[in-house]
Amino acid sequence: MNSIKNNDLLIIKLGGSIITFKDKPLTPNYQTIEKLSGIIKELKKHYKIIIVHGGGSFGHYWSVKYDMHTQPSKYPDEGVSRVNESMIKLNHIIIEKFISKNLKPFSIHPSSLVFNNLGCRERIVDIVDMIKDNDIIPITYGDVVHTTKGNFSILSGDALMNILSVSLNPLFSIFTTNVDGIYDSLSNGNIMSNILIGANNELLTSTDTDIEFTNMSFDVTGGMKRKISESINIVKNGTPVYLVNGFYPERMVDIVNGRDFVGTSIKLQQGEKGGN
């Protein structure tokens, strides 16, 4: 959709595990939201920013309760309503905090950007037009969305990161999570600071050693594995991906300034060609 590198654009995912308390249903983490908004204000001095946020103990709570998934199906109407309403509430909390920081947020419901898990070209292009000559920060989020034939599905924030990053080709795509990065295993607890994507979508270390999914900590819940899957597609389309601990949001400043940081970078293996 967009083959020009947007060198002044960052797309940032605020993980549900950091903006809410995942073990406390429907409970926002105001302290972390405050810290994130402060760092985003710093980044905004030099970059255009698009925010995607997860559901945490809001949308995830109801989607589990009503057994709703990313696979389209005729889920219970009450479940659809509950997930949708809870995500609107969480989004409103984020929006209010950004307004208090004079960040000029603009909420975009995901169903206006995506249909049947595919990006709507005109609406996504409209985001670029929105931020090009304005001081706005568009904010969208994972939610339940209508697909076809009366079916609904859960559209994750990670999937939205993929759709937006591939479409808009930002300078960086940054995922903030509740861990310091991607670990080589739960037993070792070593962060892999650099991961390369090979020609066949294999994950490699900086020494070209193949990384096996089964050895990695993200297989425990599947959450990190999904992030990796979305990240591979983002990287193959030309945008580096970074995963950092959102409880230390200042690490995002280190990334954009080219400094050493605690976290994981995911990039194309040297010699591979990215782009649309």
Tab-separated table of C-alpha atoms in Angstrom:
chain	number	residue	atom	x	y	z
A	1	MET	CA	0.000	0.000	0.000
A	2	ASN	CA	2.803	2.395	0.873
A	3	SER	CA	6.318	1.827	-0.432
A	4	ILE	CA	7.743	5.072	0.983
A	5	LYS	CA	9.460	4.854	4.357
A	6	ASN	CA	7.798	7.144	6.882
A	7	ASN	CA	10.953	8.143	8.725
A	8	ASP	CA	9.065	10.350	11.155
A	9	LEU	CA	6.368	7.790	12.053
A	10	LEU	CA	6.343	5.416	15.029
A	11	ILE	CA	3.610	2.852	15.642
A	12	ILE	CA	3.523	1.829	19.301
A	13	LYS	CA	1.564	-0.974	20.962
A	14	LEU	CA	0.603	-0.458	24.601
A	15	GLY	CA	0.242	-4.003	25.871
A	16	GLY	CA	-2.868	-4.934	27.796
A	17	SER	CA	-0.675	-6.537	30.465
A	18	ILE	CA	0.857	-3.170	31.367
A	19	ILE	CA	-2.075	-0.762	31.026
A	20	THR	CA	-4.304	-3.022	33.157
A	21	PHE	CA	-3.870	-5.445	36.022
A	22	LYS	CA	-4.527	-8.711	34.208
A	23	ASP	CA	-5.278	-10.569	37.436
A	24	LYS	CA	-7.915	-7.988	38.447
A	25	PRO	CA	-10.905	-7.868	36.079
A	26	LEU	CA	-11.672	-4.452	34.588
A	27	THR	CA	-8.878	-2.688	36.499
A	28	PRO	CA	-6.651	-0.143	34.721
A	29	ASN	CA	-3.049	0.453	35.778
A	30	TYR	CA	-3.193	4.227	36.045
A	31	GLN	CA	0.415	4.561	37.185
A	32	THR	CA	1.788	2.825	34.096
A	33	ILE	CA	-0.585	4.698	31.785
A	34	GLU	CA	0.740	7.914	33.336
A	35	LYS	CA	4.370	6.905	32.731
A	36	LEU	CA	3.695	5.790	29.162
A	37	SER	CA	1.893	9.000	28.269
A	38	GLY	CA	4.805	11.036	29.634
A	39	ILE	CA	7.337	9.226	27.452
A	40	ILE	CA	5.055	9.406	24.423
A	41	LYS	CA	4.906	13.164	24.956
A	42	GLU	CA	8.705	13.224	24.695
A	43	LEU	CA	8.682	11.106	21.530
A	44	LYS	CA	6.007	13.293	19.986
A	45	LYS	CA	8.411	16.238	19.926
A	46	HIS	CA	10.278	14.537	17.082
A	47	TYR	CA	7.918	11.928	15.584
A	48	LYS	CA	4.402	11.352	14.387
A	49	ILE	CA	2.856	8.600	16.484
A	50	ILE	CA	0.059	6.060	16.117
A	51	ILE	CA	-0.987	4.105	19.200
A	52	VAL	CA	-2.550	0.650	19.375
A	53	HIS	CA	-3.549	-0.696	22.774
A	54	GLY	CA	-4.494	-4.139	23.997
A	55	GLY	CA	-7.436	-5.292	26.078
A	56	GLY	CA	-5.801	-6.675	29.198
A	57	SER	CA	-8.268	-7.314	32.000
A	58	PHE	CA	-11.012	-5.494	30.093
A	59	GLY	CA	-11.659	-7.138	26.712
A	60	HIS	CA	-9.700	-10.282	27.564
A	61	TYR	CA	-11.776	-10.870	30.680
A	62	TRP	CA	-15.045	-10.966	28.753
A	63	SER	CA	-13.658	-12.810	25.727
A	64	VAL	CA	-12.500	-15.638	28.010
A	65	LYS	CA	-15.796	-15.650	29.883
A	66	TYR	CA	-17.753	-16.066	26.629
A	67	ASP	CA	-15.140	-18.274	24.910
A	68	MET	CA	-14.528	-15.810	22.072
A	69	HIS	CA	-11.484	-16.110	19.800
A	70	THR	CA	-9.825	-14.736	16.673
A	71	GLN	CA	-11.639	-17.387	14.644
A	72	PRO	CA	-14.899	-15.904	13.250
A	73	SER	CA	-18.012	-17.496	14.705
A	74	LYS	CA	-21.516	-16.733	15.941
A	75	TYR	CA	-20.491	-15.836	19.465
A	76	PRO	CA	-23.109	-14.979	22.113
A	77	ASP	CA	-24.600	-11.542	21.539
A	78	GLU	CA	-24.059	-10.627	25.175
A	79	GLY	CA	-20.384	-11.533	24.891
A	80	VAL	CA	-19.994	-9.376	21.789
A	81	SER	CA	-21.599	-6.456	23.620
A	82	ARG	CA	-19.557	-6.958	26.786
A	83	VAL	CA	-16.200	-7.099	24.994
A	84	ASN	CA	-17.062	-4.084	22.868
A	85	GLU	CA	-18.293	-2.006	25.801
A	86	SER	CA	-15.280	-2.852	27.968
A	87	MET	CA	-12.827	-1.874	25.235
A	88	ILE	CA	-14.601	1.438	24.711
A	89	LYS	CA	-14.213	2.058	28.457
A	90	LEU	CA	-10.502	1.223	28.438
A	91	ASN	CA	-9.944	3.342	25.356
A	92	HIS	CA	-11.716	6.233	27.072
A	93	ILE	CA	-9.343	5.934	30.042
A	94	ILE	CA	-6.328	6.106	27.705
A	95	ILE	CA	-7.835	9.006	25.766
A	96	GLU	CA	-8.532	10.978	28.956
A	97	LYS	CA	-4.953	10.549	30.167
A	98	PHE	CA	-3.560	11.639	26.803
A	99	ILE	CA	-5.811	14.700	26.816
A	100	SER	CA	-4.558	15.605	30.299
A	101	LYS	CA	-1.019	15.531	28.841
A	102	ASN	CA	-2.084	17.724	25.899
A	103	LEU	CA	-1.275	14.889	23.488
A	104	LYS	CA	-4.384	15.525	21.372
A	105	PRO	CA	-5.542	11.913	20.931
A	106	PHE	CA	-8.140	10.826	18.398
A	107	SER	CA	-9.887	7.515	19.008
A	108	ILE	CA	-10.448	5.250	15.999
A	109	HIS	CA	-12.631	2.184	16.384
A	110	PRO	CA	-10.876	-0.810	14.778
A	111	SER	CA	-13.950	-1.774	12.757
A	112	SER	CA	-13.434	1.412	10.740
A	113	LEU	CA	-9.939	0.239	9.752
A	114	VAL	CA	-10.405	-3.488	9.293
A	115	PHE	CA	-13.066	-5.700	7.759
A	116	ASN	CA	-12.833	-9.483	7.777
A	117	ASN	CA	-9.297	-9.159	9.218
A	118	LEU	CA	-8.129	-7.162	6.196
A	119	GLY	CA	-7.101	-3.519	6.289
A	120	CYS	CA	-9.434	-1.017	4.638
A	121	ARG	CA	-7.108	0.931	2.363
A	122	GLU	CA	-9.022	4.204	2.249
A	123	ARG	CA	-9.444	4.416	6.011
A	124	ILE	CA	-5.818	3.546	6.759
A	125	VAL	CA	-4.592	6.109	4.231
A	126	ASP	CA	-6.887	8.582	5.973
A	127	ILE	CA	-4.805	8.159	9.140
A	128	VAL	CA	-1.753	9.450	7.265
A	129	ASP	CA	-3.751	12.430	6.059
A	130	MET	CA	-4.983	12.978	9.616
A	131	ILE	CA	-1.524	13.212	11.172
A	132	LYS	CA	0.382	14.780	8.272
A	133	ASP	CA	-0.679	18.358	8.900
A	134	ASN	CA	-2.144	18.002	12.393
A	135	ASP	CA	-0.819	17.442	15.885
A	136	ILE	CA	-3.125	14.462	16.448
A	137	ILE	CA	-2.238	11.024	17.866
A	138	PRO	CA	-4.611	8.386	16.443
A	139	ILE	CA	-5.384	5.667	18.991
A	140	THR	CA	-6.978	2.367	18.052
A	141	TYR	CA	-7.248	-0.922	19.916
A	142	GLY	CA	-7.989	-4.617	19.823
A	143	ASP	CA	-11.707	-5.402	19.981
A	144	VAL	CA	-14.481	-7.675	18.781
A	145	VAL	CA	-15.339	-6.941	15.144
A	146	HIS	CA	-17.981	-8.117	12.703
A	147	THR	CA	-16.697	-10.281	9.861
A	148	THR	CA	-19.310	-11.782	7.512
A	149	LYS	CA	-22.610	-13.693	7.663
A	150	GLY	CA	-23.383	-12.482	11.154
A	151	ASN	CA	-20.085	-13.753	12.544
A	152	PHE	CA	-17.759	-11.879	14.880
A	153	SER	CA	-14.131	-12.371	15.840
A	154	ILE	CA	-11.560	-10.951	18.219
A	155	LEU	CA	-9.179	-8.618	16.398
A	156	SER	CA	-6.049	-8.445	18.516
A	157	GLY	CA	-3.954	-5.353	18.993
A	158	ASP	CA	-0.979	-7.330	17.679
A	159	ALA	CA	-2.852	-8.046	14.435
A	160	LEU	CA	-3.634	-4.331	14.152
A	161	MET	CA	0.072	-3.558	14.570
A	162	ASN	CA	0.773	-5.843	11.621
A	163	ILE	CA	-1.968	-4.339	9.443
A	164	LEU	CA	-0.994	-0.729	10.180
A	165	SER	CA	2.773	-1.263	9.994
A	166	VAL	CA	2.644	-3.110	6.670
A	167	SER	CA	0.304	-0.473	5.266
A	168	LEU	CA	2.080	2.643	6.554
A	169	ASN	CA	5.729	1.506	6.664
A	170	PRO	CA	6.811	3.400	9.794
A	171	LEU	CA	10.370	3.968	10.952
A	172	PHE	CA	9.876	1.519	13.843
A	173	SER	CA	7.112	-0.646	15.271
A	174	ILE	CA	7.424	-0.936	19.044
A	175	PHE	CA	5.609	-3.463	21.227
A	176	THR	CA	5.537	-2.716	24.953
A	177	THR	CA	4.955	-5.804	27.108
A	178	ASN	CA	5.250	-6.878	30.747
A	179	VAL	CA	8.642	-8.563	30.224
A	180	ASP	CA	12.082	-7.266	29.261
A	181	GLY	CA	12.082	-8.871	25.821
A	182	ILE	CA	12.122	-12.327	24.274
A	183	TYR	CA	13.858	-14.942	26.390
A	184	ASP	CA	15.773	-17.893	24.970
A	185	SER	CA	14.116	-20.138	27.576
A	186	LEU	CA	12.311	-19.911	30.882
A	187	SER	CA	15.105	-21.773	32.660
A	188	ASN	CA	17.954	-19.559	31.414
A	189	GLY	CA	16.138	-16.248	31.578
A	190	ASN	CA	18.488	-14.745	28.991
A	191	ILE	CA	17.070	-11.993	26.798
A	192	MET	CA	17.793	-12.334	23.094
A	193	SER	CA	18.696	-8.749	22.263
A	194	ASN	CA	18.771	-9.320	18.494
A	195	ILE	CA	16.695	-11.666	16.356
A	196	LEU	CA	17.023	-11.867	12.586
A	197	ILE	CA	14.361	-13.053	10.151
A	198	GLY	CA	15.707	-15.363	7.461
A	199	ALA	CA	14.538	-16.025	3.920
A	200	ASN	CA	12.070	-18.706	5.012
A	201	ASN	CA	10.786	-16.747	8.025
A	202	GLU	CA	13.100	-18.675	10.345
A	203	LEU	CA	14.289	-16.906	13.485
A	204	LEU	CA	18.057	-16.560	13.796
A	205	THR	CA	20.435	-15.135	16.361
A	206	SER	CA	23.028	-12.585	15.319
A	207	THR	CA	25.391	-15.544	14.772
A	208	ASP	CA	22.893	-17.139	12.341
A	209	THR	CA	21.954	-19.860	14.851
A	210	ASP	CA	18.422	-21.096	14.224
A	211	ILE	CA	15.979	-20.465	17.081
A	212	GLU	CA	13.348	-23.073	17.812
A	213	PHE	CA	9.898	-21.893	18.915
A	214	THR	CA	9.619	-24.850	21.293
A	215	ASN	CA	12.639	-23.678	23.276
A	216	MET	CA	11.264	-20.214	23.859
A	217	SER	CA	9.259	-18.866	26.746
A	218	PHE	CA	6.484	-17.445	24.610
A	219	ASP	CA	5.127	-20.953	23.964
A	220	VAL	CA	3.815	-21.042	27.534
A	221	THR	CA	0.832	-18.762	26.908
A	222	GLY	CA	1.028	-18.250	23.155
A	223	GLY	CA	0.863	-14.484	23.646
A	224	MET	CA	4.483	-13.793	22.753
A	225	LYS	CA	4.331	-16.332	19.938
A	226	ARG	CA	1.547	-14.308	18.338
A	227	LYS	CA	3.646	-11.168	18.662
A	228	ILE	CA	6.505	-12.935	16.906
A	229	SER	CA	4.226	-14.086	14.082
A	230	GLU	CA	2.932	-10.559	13.506
A	231	SER	CA	6.450	-9.144	13.866
A	232	ILE	CA	7.830	-11.447	11.179
A	233	ASN	CA	5.373	-10.033	8.671
A	234	ILE	CA	6.121	-6.460	9.722
A	235	VAL	CA	9.867	-7.018	9.387
A	236	LYS	CA	9.530	-8.790	6.016
A	237	ASN	CA	7.774	-5.657	4.783
A	238	GLY	CA	10.680	-3.435	5.736
A	239	THR	CA	10.039	-2.161	9.275
A	240	PRO	CA	12.232	-3.133	12.251
A	241	VAL	CA	10.334	-4.307	15.335
A	242	TYR	CA	11.294	-3.727	18.954
A	243	LEU	CA	9.902	-5.396	22.081
A	244	VAL	CA	10.487	-3.654	25.402
A	245	ASN	CA	9.173	-3.689	28.936
A	246	GLY	CA	6.406	-1.095	29.117
A	247	PHE	CA	6.954	-0.638	32.845
A	248	TYR	CA	10.187	1.100	31.769
A	249	PRO	CA	8.886	3.190	28.852
A	250	GLU	CA	12.024	5.338	28.760
A	251	ARG	CA	13.588	2.433	26.860
A	252	MET	CA	11.613	3.581	23.827
A	253	VAL	CA	13.613	6.816	23.912
A	254	ASP	CA	16.827	4.775	23.901
A	255	ILE	CA	15.604	2.920	20.803
A	256	VAL	CA	14.806	5.990	18.713
A	257	ASN	CA	18.060	7.653	19.775
A	258	GLY	CA	20.100	4.631	18.711
A	259	ARG	CA	21.361	3.893	22.215
A	260	ASP	CA	21.798	0.501	23.849
A	261	PHE	CA	18.552	-0.638	25.429
A	262	VAL	CA	17.132	-3.562	27.367
A	263	GLY	CA	14.816	-5.464	25.053
A	264	THR	CA	14.702	-7.360	21.765
A	265	SER	CA	15.081	-6.054	18.233
A	266	ILE	CA	13.743	-8.057	15.291
A	267	LYS	CA	15.176	-7.240	11.875
A	268	LEU	CA	15.800	-8.790	8.481
A	269	GLN	CA	18.869	-10.968	8.099
A	270	GLN	CA	21.549	-9.083	6.217
A	271	GLY	CA	21.101	-9.636	2.504
A	272	GLU	CA	17.360	-10.214	2.754
A	273	LYS	CA	15.192	-7.675	1.020
A	274	GLY	CA	12.164	-6.165	2.733
A	275	GLY	CA	9.437	-3.935	1.412
A	276	ASN	CA	6.045	-4.027	-0.236
